[in-house]
Short mmCIF file of C-alpha atoms and ligand atoms in Angstrom, two decimals:
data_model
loop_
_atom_site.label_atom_id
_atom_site.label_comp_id
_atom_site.label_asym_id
_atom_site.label_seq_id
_atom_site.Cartn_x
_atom_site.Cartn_y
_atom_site.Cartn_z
CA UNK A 1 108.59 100.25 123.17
CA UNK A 2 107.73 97.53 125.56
CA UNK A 3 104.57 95.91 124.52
CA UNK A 4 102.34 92.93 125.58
CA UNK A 5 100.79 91.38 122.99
CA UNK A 6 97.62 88.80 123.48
CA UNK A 7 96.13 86.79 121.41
CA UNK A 8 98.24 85.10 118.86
CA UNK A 9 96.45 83.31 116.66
CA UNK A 10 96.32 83.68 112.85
CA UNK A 11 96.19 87.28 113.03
CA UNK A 12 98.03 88.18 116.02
CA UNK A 13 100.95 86.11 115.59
CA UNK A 14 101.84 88.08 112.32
CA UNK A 15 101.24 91.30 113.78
CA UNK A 16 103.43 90.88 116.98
CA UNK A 17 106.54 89.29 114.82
CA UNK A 18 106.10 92.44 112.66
CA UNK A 19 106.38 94.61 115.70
CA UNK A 20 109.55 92.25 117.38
CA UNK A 21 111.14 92.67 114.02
CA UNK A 22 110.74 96.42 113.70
CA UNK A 23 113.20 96.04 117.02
CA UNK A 24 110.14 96.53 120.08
CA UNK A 25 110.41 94.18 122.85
CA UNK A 26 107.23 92.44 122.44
CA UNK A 27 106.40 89.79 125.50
CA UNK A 28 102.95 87.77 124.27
CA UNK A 29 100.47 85.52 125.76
CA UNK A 30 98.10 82.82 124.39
CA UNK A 31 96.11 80.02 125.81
CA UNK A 32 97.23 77.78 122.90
CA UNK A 33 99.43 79.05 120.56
CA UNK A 34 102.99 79.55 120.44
CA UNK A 35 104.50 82.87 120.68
CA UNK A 36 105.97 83.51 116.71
CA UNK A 37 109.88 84.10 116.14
CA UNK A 38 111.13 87.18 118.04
CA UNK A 39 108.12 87.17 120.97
CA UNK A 40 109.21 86.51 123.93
CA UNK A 41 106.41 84.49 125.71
CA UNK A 42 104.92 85.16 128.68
CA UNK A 43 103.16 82.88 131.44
CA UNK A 44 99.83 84.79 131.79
CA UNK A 45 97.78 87.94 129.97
CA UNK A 46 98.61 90.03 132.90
CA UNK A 47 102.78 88.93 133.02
CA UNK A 48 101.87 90.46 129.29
CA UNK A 49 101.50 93.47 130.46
CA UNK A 50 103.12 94.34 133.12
CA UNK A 51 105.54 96.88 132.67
CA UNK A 52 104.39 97.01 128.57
CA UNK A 53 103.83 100.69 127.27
CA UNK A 54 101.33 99.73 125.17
CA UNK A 55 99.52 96.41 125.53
CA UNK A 56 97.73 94.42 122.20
CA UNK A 57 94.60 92.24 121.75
CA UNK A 58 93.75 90.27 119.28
CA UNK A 59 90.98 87.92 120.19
CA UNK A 60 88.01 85.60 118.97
CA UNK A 61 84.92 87.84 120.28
CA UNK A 62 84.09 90.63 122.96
CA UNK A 63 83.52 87.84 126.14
CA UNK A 64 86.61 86.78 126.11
CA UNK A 65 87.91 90.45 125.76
CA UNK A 66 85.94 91.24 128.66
CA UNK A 67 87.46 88.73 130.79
CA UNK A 68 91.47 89.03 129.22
CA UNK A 69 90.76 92.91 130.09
CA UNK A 70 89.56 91.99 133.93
CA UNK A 71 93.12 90.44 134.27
CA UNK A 72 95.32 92.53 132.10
CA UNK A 73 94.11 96.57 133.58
CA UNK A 74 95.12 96.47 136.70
CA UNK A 75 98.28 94.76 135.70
CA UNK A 76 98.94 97.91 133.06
CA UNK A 77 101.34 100.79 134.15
CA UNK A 78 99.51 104.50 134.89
CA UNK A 79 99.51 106.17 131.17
CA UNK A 80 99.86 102.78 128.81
CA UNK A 81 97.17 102.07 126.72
CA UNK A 82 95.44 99.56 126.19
CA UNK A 83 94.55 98.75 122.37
CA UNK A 84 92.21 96.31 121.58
CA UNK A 85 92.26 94.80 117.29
CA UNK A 86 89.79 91.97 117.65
CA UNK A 87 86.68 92.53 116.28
CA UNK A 88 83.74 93.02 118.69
CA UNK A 89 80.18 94.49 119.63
CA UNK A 90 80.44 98.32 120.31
CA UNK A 91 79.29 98.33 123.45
CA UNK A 92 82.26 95.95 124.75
CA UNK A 93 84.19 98.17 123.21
CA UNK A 94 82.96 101.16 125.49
CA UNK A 95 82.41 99.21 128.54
CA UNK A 96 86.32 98.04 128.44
CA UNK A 97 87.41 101.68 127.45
CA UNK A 98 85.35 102.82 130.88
CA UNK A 99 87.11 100.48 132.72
CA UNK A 100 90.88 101.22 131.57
CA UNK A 101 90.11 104.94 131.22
CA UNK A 102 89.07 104.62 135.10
CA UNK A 103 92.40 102.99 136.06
CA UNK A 104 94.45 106.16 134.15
CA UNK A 105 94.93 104.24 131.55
CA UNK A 106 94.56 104.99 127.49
CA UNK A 107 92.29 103.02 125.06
CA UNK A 108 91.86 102.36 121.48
CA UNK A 109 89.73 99.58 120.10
CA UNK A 110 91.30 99.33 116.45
CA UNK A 111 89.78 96.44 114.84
CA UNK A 112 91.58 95.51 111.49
CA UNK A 113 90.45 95.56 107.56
CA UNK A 114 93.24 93.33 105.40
CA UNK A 115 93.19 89.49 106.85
CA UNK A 116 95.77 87.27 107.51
CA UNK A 117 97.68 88.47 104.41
CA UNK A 118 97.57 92.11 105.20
CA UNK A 119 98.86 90.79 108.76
CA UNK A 120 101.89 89.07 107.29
CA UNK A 121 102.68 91.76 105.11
CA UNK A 122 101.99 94.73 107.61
CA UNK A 123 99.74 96.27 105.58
CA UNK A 124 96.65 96.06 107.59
CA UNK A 125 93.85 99.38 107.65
CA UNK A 126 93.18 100.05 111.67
CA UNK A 127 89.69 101.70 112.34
CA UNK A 128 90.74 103.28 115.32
CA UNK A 129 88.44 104.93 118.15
CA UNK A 130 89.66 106.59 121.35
CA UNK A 131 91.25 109.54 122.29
CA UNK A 132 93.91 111.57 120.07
CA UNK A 133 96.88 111.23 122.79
CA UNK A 134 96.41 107.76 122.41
CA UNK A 135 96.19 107.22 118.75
CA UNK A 136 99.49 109.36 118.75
CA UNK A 137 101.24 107.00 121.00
CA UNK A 138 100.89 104.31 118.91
CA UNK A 139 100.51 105.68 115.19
CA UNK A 140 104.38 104.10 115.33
CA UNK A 141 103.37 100.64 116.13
CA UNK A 142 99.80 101.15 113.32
CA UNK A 143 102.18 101.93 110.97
CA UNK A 144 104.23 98.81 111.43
CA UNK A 145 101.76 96.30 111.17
CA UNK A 146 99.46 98.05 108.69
CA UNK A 147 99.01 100.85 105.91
CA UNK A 148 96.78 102.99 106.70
CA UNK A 149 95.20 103.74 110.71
CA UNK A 150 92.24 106.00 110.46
CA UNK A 151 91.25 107.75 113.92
CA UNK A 152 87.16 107.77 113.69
CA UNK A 153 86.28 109.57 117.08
CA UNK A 154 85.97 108.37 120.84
CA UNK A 155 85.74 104.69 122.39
CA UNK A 156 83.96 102.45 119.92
CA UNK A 157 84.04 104.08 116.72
CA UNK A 158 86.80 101.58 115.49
CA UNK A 159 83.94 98.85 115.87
CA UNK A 160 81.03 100.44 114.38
CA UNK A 161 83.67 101.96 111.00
CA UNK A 162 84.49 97.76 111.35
CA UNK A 163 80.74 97.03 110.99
CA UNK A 164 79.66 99.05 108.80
CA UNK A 165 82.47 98.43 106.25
CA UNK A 166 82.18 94.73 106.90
CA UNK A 167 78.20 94.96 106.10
CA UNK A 168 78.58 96.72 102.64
CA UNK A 169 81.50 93.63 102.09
CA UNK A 170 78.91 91.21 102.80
CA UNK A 171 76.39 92.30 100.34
CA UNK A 172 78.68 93.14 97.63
CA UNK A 173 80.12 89.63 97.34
CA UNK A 174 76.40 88.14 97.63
CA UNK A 175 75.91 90.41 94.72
CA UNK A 176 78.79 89.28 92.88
CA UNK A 177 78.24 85.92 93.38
CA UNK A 178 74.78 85.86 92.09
CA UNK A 179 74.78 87.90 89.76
CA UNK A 180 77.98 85.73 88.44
CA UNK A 181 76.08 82.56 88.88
CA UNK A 182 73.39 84.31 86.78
CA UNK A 183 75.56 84.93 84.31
CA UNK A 184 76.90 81.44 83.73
CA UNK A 185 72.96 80.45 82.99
CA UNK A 186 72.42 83.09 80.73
CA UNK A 187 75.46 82.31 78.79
CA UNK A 188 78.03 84.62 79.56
CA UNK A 189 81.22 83.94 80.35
CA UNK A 190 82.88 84.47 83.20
CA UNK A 191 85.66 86.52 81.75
CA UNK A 192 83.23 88.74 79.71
CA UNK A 193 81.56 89.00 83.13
CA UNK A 194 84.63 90.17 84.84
CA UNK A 195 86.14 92.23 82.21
CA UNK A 196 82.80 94.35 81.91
CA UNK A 197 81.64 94.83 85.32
CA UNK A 198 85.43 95.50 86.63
CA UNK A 199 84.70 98.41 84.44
CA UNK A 200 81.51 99.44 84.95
CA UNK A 201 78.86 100.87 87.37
CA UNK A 202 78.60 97.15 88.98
CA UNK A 203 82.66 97.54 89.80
CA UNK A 204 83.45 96.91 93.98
CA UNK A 205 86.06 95.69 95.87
CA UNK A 206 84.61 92.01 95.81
CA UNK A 207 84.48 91.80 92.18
CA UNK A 208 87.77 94.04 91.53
CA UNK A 209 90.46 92.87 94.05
CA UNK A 210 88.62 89.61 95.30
CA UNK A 211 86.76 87.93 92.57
CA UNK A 212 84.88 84.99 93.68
CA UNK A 213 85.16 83.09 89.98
CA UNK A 214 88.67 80.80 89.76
CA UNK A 215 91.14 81.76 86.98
CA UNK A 216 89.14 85.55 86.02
CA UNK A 217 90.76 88.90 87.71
CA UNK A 218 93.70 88.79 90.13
CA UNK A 219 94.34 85.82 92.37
CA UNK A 220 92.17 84.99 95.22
CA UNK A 221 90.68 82.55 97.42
CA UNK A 222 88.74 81.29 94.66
CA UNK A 223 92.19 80.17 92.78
CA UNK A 224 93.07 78.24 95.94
CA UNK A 225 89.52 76.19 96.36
CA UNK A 226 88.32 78.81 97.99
CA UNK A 227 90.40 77.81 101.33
CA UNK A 228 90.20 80.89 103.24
CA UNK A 229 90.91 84.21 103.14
CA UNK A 230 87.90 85.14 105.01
CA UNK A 231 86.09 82.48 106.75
CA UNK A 232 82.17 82.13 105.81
CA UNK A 233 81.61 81.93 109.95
CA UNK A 234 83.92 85.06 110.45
CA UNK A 235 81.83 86.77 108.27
CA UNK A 236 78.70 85.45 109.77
CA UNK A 237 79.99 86.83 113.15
CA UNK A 238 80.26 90.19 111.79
CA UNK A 239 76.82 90.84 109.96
CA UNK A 240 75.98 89.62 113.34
CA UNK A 241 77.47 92.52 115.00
CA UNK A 242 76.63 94.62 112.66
CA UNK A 243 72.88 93.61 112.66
CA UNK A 244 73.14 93.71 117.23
CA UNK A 245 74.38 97.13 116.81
CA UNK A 246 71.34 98.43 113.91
CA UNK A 247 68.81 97.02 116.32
CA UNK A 248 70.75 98.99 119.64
CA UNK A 249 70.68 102.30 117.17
CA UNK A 250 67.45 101.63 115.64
CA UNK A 251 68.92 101.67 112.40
CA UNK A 252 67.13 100.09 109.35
CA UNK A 253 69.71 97.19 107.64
CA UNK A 254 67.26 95.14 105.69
CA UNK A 255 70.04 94.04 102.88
CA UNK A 256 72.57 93.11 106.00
CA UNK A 257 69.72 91.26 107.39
CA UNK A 258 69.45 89.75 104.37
CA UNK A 259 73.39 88.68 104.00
CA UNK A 260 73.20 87.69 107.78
CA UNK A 261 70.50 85.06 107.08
CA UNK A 262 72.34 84.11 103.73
CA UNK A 263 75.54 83.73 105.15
CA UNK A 264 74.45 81.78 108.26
CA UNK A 265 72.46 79.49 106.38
CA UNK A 266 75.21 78.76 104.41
CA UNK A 267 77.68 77.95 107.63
CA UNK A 268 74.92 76.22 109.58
CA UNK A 269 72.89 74.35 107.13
CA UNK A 270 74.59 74.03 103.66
CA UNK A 271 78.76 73.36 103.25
CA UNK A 272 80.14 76.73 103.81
CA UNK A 273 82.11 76.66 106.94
CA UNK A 274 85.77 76.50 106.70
CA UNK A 275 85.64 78.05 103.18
CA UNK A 276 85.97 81.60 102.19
CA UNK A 277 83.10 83.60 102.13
CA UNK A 278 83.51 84.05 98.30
CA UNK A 279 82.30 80.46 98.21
CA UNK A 280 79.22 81.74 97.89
CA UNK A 281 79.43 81.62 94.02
CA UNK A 282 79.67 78.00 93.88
CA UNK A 283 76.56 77.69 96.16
CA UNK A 284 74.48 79.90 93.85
CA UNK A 285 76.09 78.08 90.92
CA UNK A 286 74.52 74.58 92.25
CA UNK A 287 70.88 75.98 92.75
CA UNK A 288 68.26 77.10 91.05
CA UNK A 289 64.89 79.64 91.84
CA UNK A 290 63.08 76.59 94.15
CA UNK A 291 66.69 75.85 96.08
P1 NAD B 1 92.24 83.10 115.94
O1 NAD B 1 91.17 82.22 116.52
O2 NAD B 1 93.21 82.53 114.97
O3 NAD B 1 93.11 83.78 117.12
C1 NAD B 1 92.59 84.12 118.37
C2 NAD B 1 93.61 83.66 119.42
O4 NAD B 1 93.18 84.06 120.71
C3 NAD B 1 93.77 82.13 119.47
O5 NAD B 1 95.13 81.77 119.26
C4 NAD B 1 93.30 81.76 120.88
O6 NAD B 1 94.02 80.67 121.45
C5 NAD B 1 93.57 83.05 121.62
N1 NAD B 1 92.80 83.18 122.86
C6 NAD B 1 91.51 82.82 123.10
N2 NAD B 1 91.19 83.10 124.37
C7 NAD B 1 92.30 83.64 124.95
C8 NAD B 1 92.59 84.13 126.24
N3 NAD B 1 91.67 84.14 127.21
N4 NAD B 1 93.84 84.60 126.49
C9 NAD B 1 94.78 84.61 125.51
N5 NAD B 1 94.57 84.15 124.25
C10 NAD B 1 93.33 83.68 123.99
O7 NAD B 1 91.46 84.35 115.30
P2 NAD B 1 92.05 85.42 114.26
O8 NAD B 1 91.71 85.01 112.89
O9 NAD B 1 93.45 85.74 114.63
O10 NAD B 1 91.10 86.68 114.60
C11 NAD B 1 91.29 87.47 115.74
C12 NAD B 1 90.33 88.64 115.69
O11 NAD B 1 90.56 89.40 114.51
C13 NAD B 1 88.86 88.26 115.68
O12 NAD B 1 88.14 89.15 116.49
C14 NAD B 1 88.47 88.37 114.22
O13 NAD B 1 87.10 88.67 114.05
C15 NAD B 1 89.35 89.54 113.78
N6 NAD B 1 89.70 89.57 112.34
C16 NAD B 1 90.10 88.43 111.70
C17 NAD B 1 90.42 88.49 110.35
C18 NAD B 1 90.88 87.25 109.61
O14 NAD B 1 90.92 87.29 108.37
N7 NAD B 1 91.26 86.17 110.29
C19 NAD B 1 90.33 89.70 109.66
C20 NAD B 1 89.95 90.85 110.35
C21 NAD B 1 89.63 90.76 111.70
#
């Protein structure tokens, strides 16, 4: 397939040398970064994706999707489609759909679960939403660069799966980390910790596959000083999101409230940006009930 691919930062620039190495002619476009071995680069969004079948984002937040997508639609052939994997509000989402769906073309947003490792390794999960046609037409290029792409109904369904997921990851690991940090003052150790509650009822992804404590359970950010992984202030974007969208939907979040305010204190006021969000178990480690 011919494919335009923008956005290629630490995410993107994976994904697109996975699909140039698969054998697609992949032309990509950045305002800073190189194009990665294989991409050809191009001199603008819309050179992109002219002439591309399908046409790939991958960028920081819904504004500057809205504005990438202003250049790149009218540029797109009748019948590509357009697939947006950053991660942004639902209502971007459905407002870009609108527009390409209005110009004949197709839309997915398919925002990605996985990180910069699943990117490398092409084993991302794409929350997918849009129309069936669509997710057929490139199921070829999802199963490239990921695992697993799950089709959760119409324009802007990928974001809110994306949300939701990335809400219930945000409290877990606040739970893990506390009730780790917990655990060191009551004596336990961390191993015991692990070992049990990998186990037990308390078992989750964060504590299974993730584990915030260095040297206990598989290896993870926290083995590598908790560089990231997942940023602290990429998660902080998301339980924003995710809280935007419950107050849109009138939904009641009050434990994703509660990770929002936790998390963004910790980027804003305390030492937590540019570490992984799992370095939360350090901060919990250094404080006690009064702060
Ligand atoms: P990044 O900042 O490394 O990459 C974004 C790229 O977009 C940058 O290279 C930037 O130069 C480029 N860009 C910005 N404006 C542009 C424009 N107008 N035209 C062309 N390029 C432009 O971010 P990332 O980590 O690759 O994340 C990308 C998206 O994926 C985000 O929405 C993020 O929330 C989501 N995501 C990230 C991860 C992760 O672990 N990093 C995991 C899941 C989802």
């Amino acid at each position: 397939m011919e494919i335009g691919f923008i956005g290629l930062g630490n995410m993107g620039a994976p994904m697109a040398a996975n699909l140039a190495a698969a054998g697609h002619n992949v032309r990509g476009f950045d305002t800073i970064a190189d194009a990665p071995e294989g991409v050809t680069r191009a001199s603008s969004a819309a050179e992109a994706a002219k002439g591309a079948d399908v046409v790939i984002t991958m960028l920081p937040n819904g504004a500057i999707l809205r504005s990438v997508a202003t250049e790149v639609i009218p540029a797109m052939a009748q019948g590509a489609v357009f697939v947006d994997c950053s991660t942004v509000e639902v209502d971007a989402a459905r407002e870009v759909a609108k527009q390409a769906e209005a110009e004949g073309l197709g839309w997915l947003d398919a925002p990605v679960s996985g990180g910069v490792g699943g990117a490398a390794g092409g084993t991302l999960t794409f929350m997918v939403g849009g129309s069936e046609t669509a997710f057929e037409t490139v199921q070829p290029l999802f199963e490239i660069m990921g695992q697993k792409a799950v089709l959760c109904g119409p324009a802007g369904n990928g974001q809110a799966a994306k949300i939701c997921n990335n809400m219930i990851l945000g409290v877990t690991m606040i739970a893990t980390c506390e009730a780790f940090a917990m655990a060191d003052k009551l004596g336990l150790s961390r191993q015991a910790m692990f070992d049990v509650v990998s186990t037990s009822s308390g078992y989750s992804w964060t504590m299974n596959a993730y584990c915030p404590a260095p040297g206990v359970g598989p290896q993870s950010p926290a083995d590598n000083g908790y560089k990231p992984g997942f940023a602290a202030e990429l998660m902080v974007k998301d339980l924003g999101l995710a809280q935007a969208a419950a107050e849109a939907a009138d939904a009641d979040t009050p434990m994703g409230a509660a990770a929002l305010a936790l998390y963004r204190q910790f980027v804003e006021d305390e030492d937590g940006r540019g570490q992984d969000f799992s370095a939360m178990l350090p901060r919990f480690e250094s404080r006690g009930r009064s702060g």
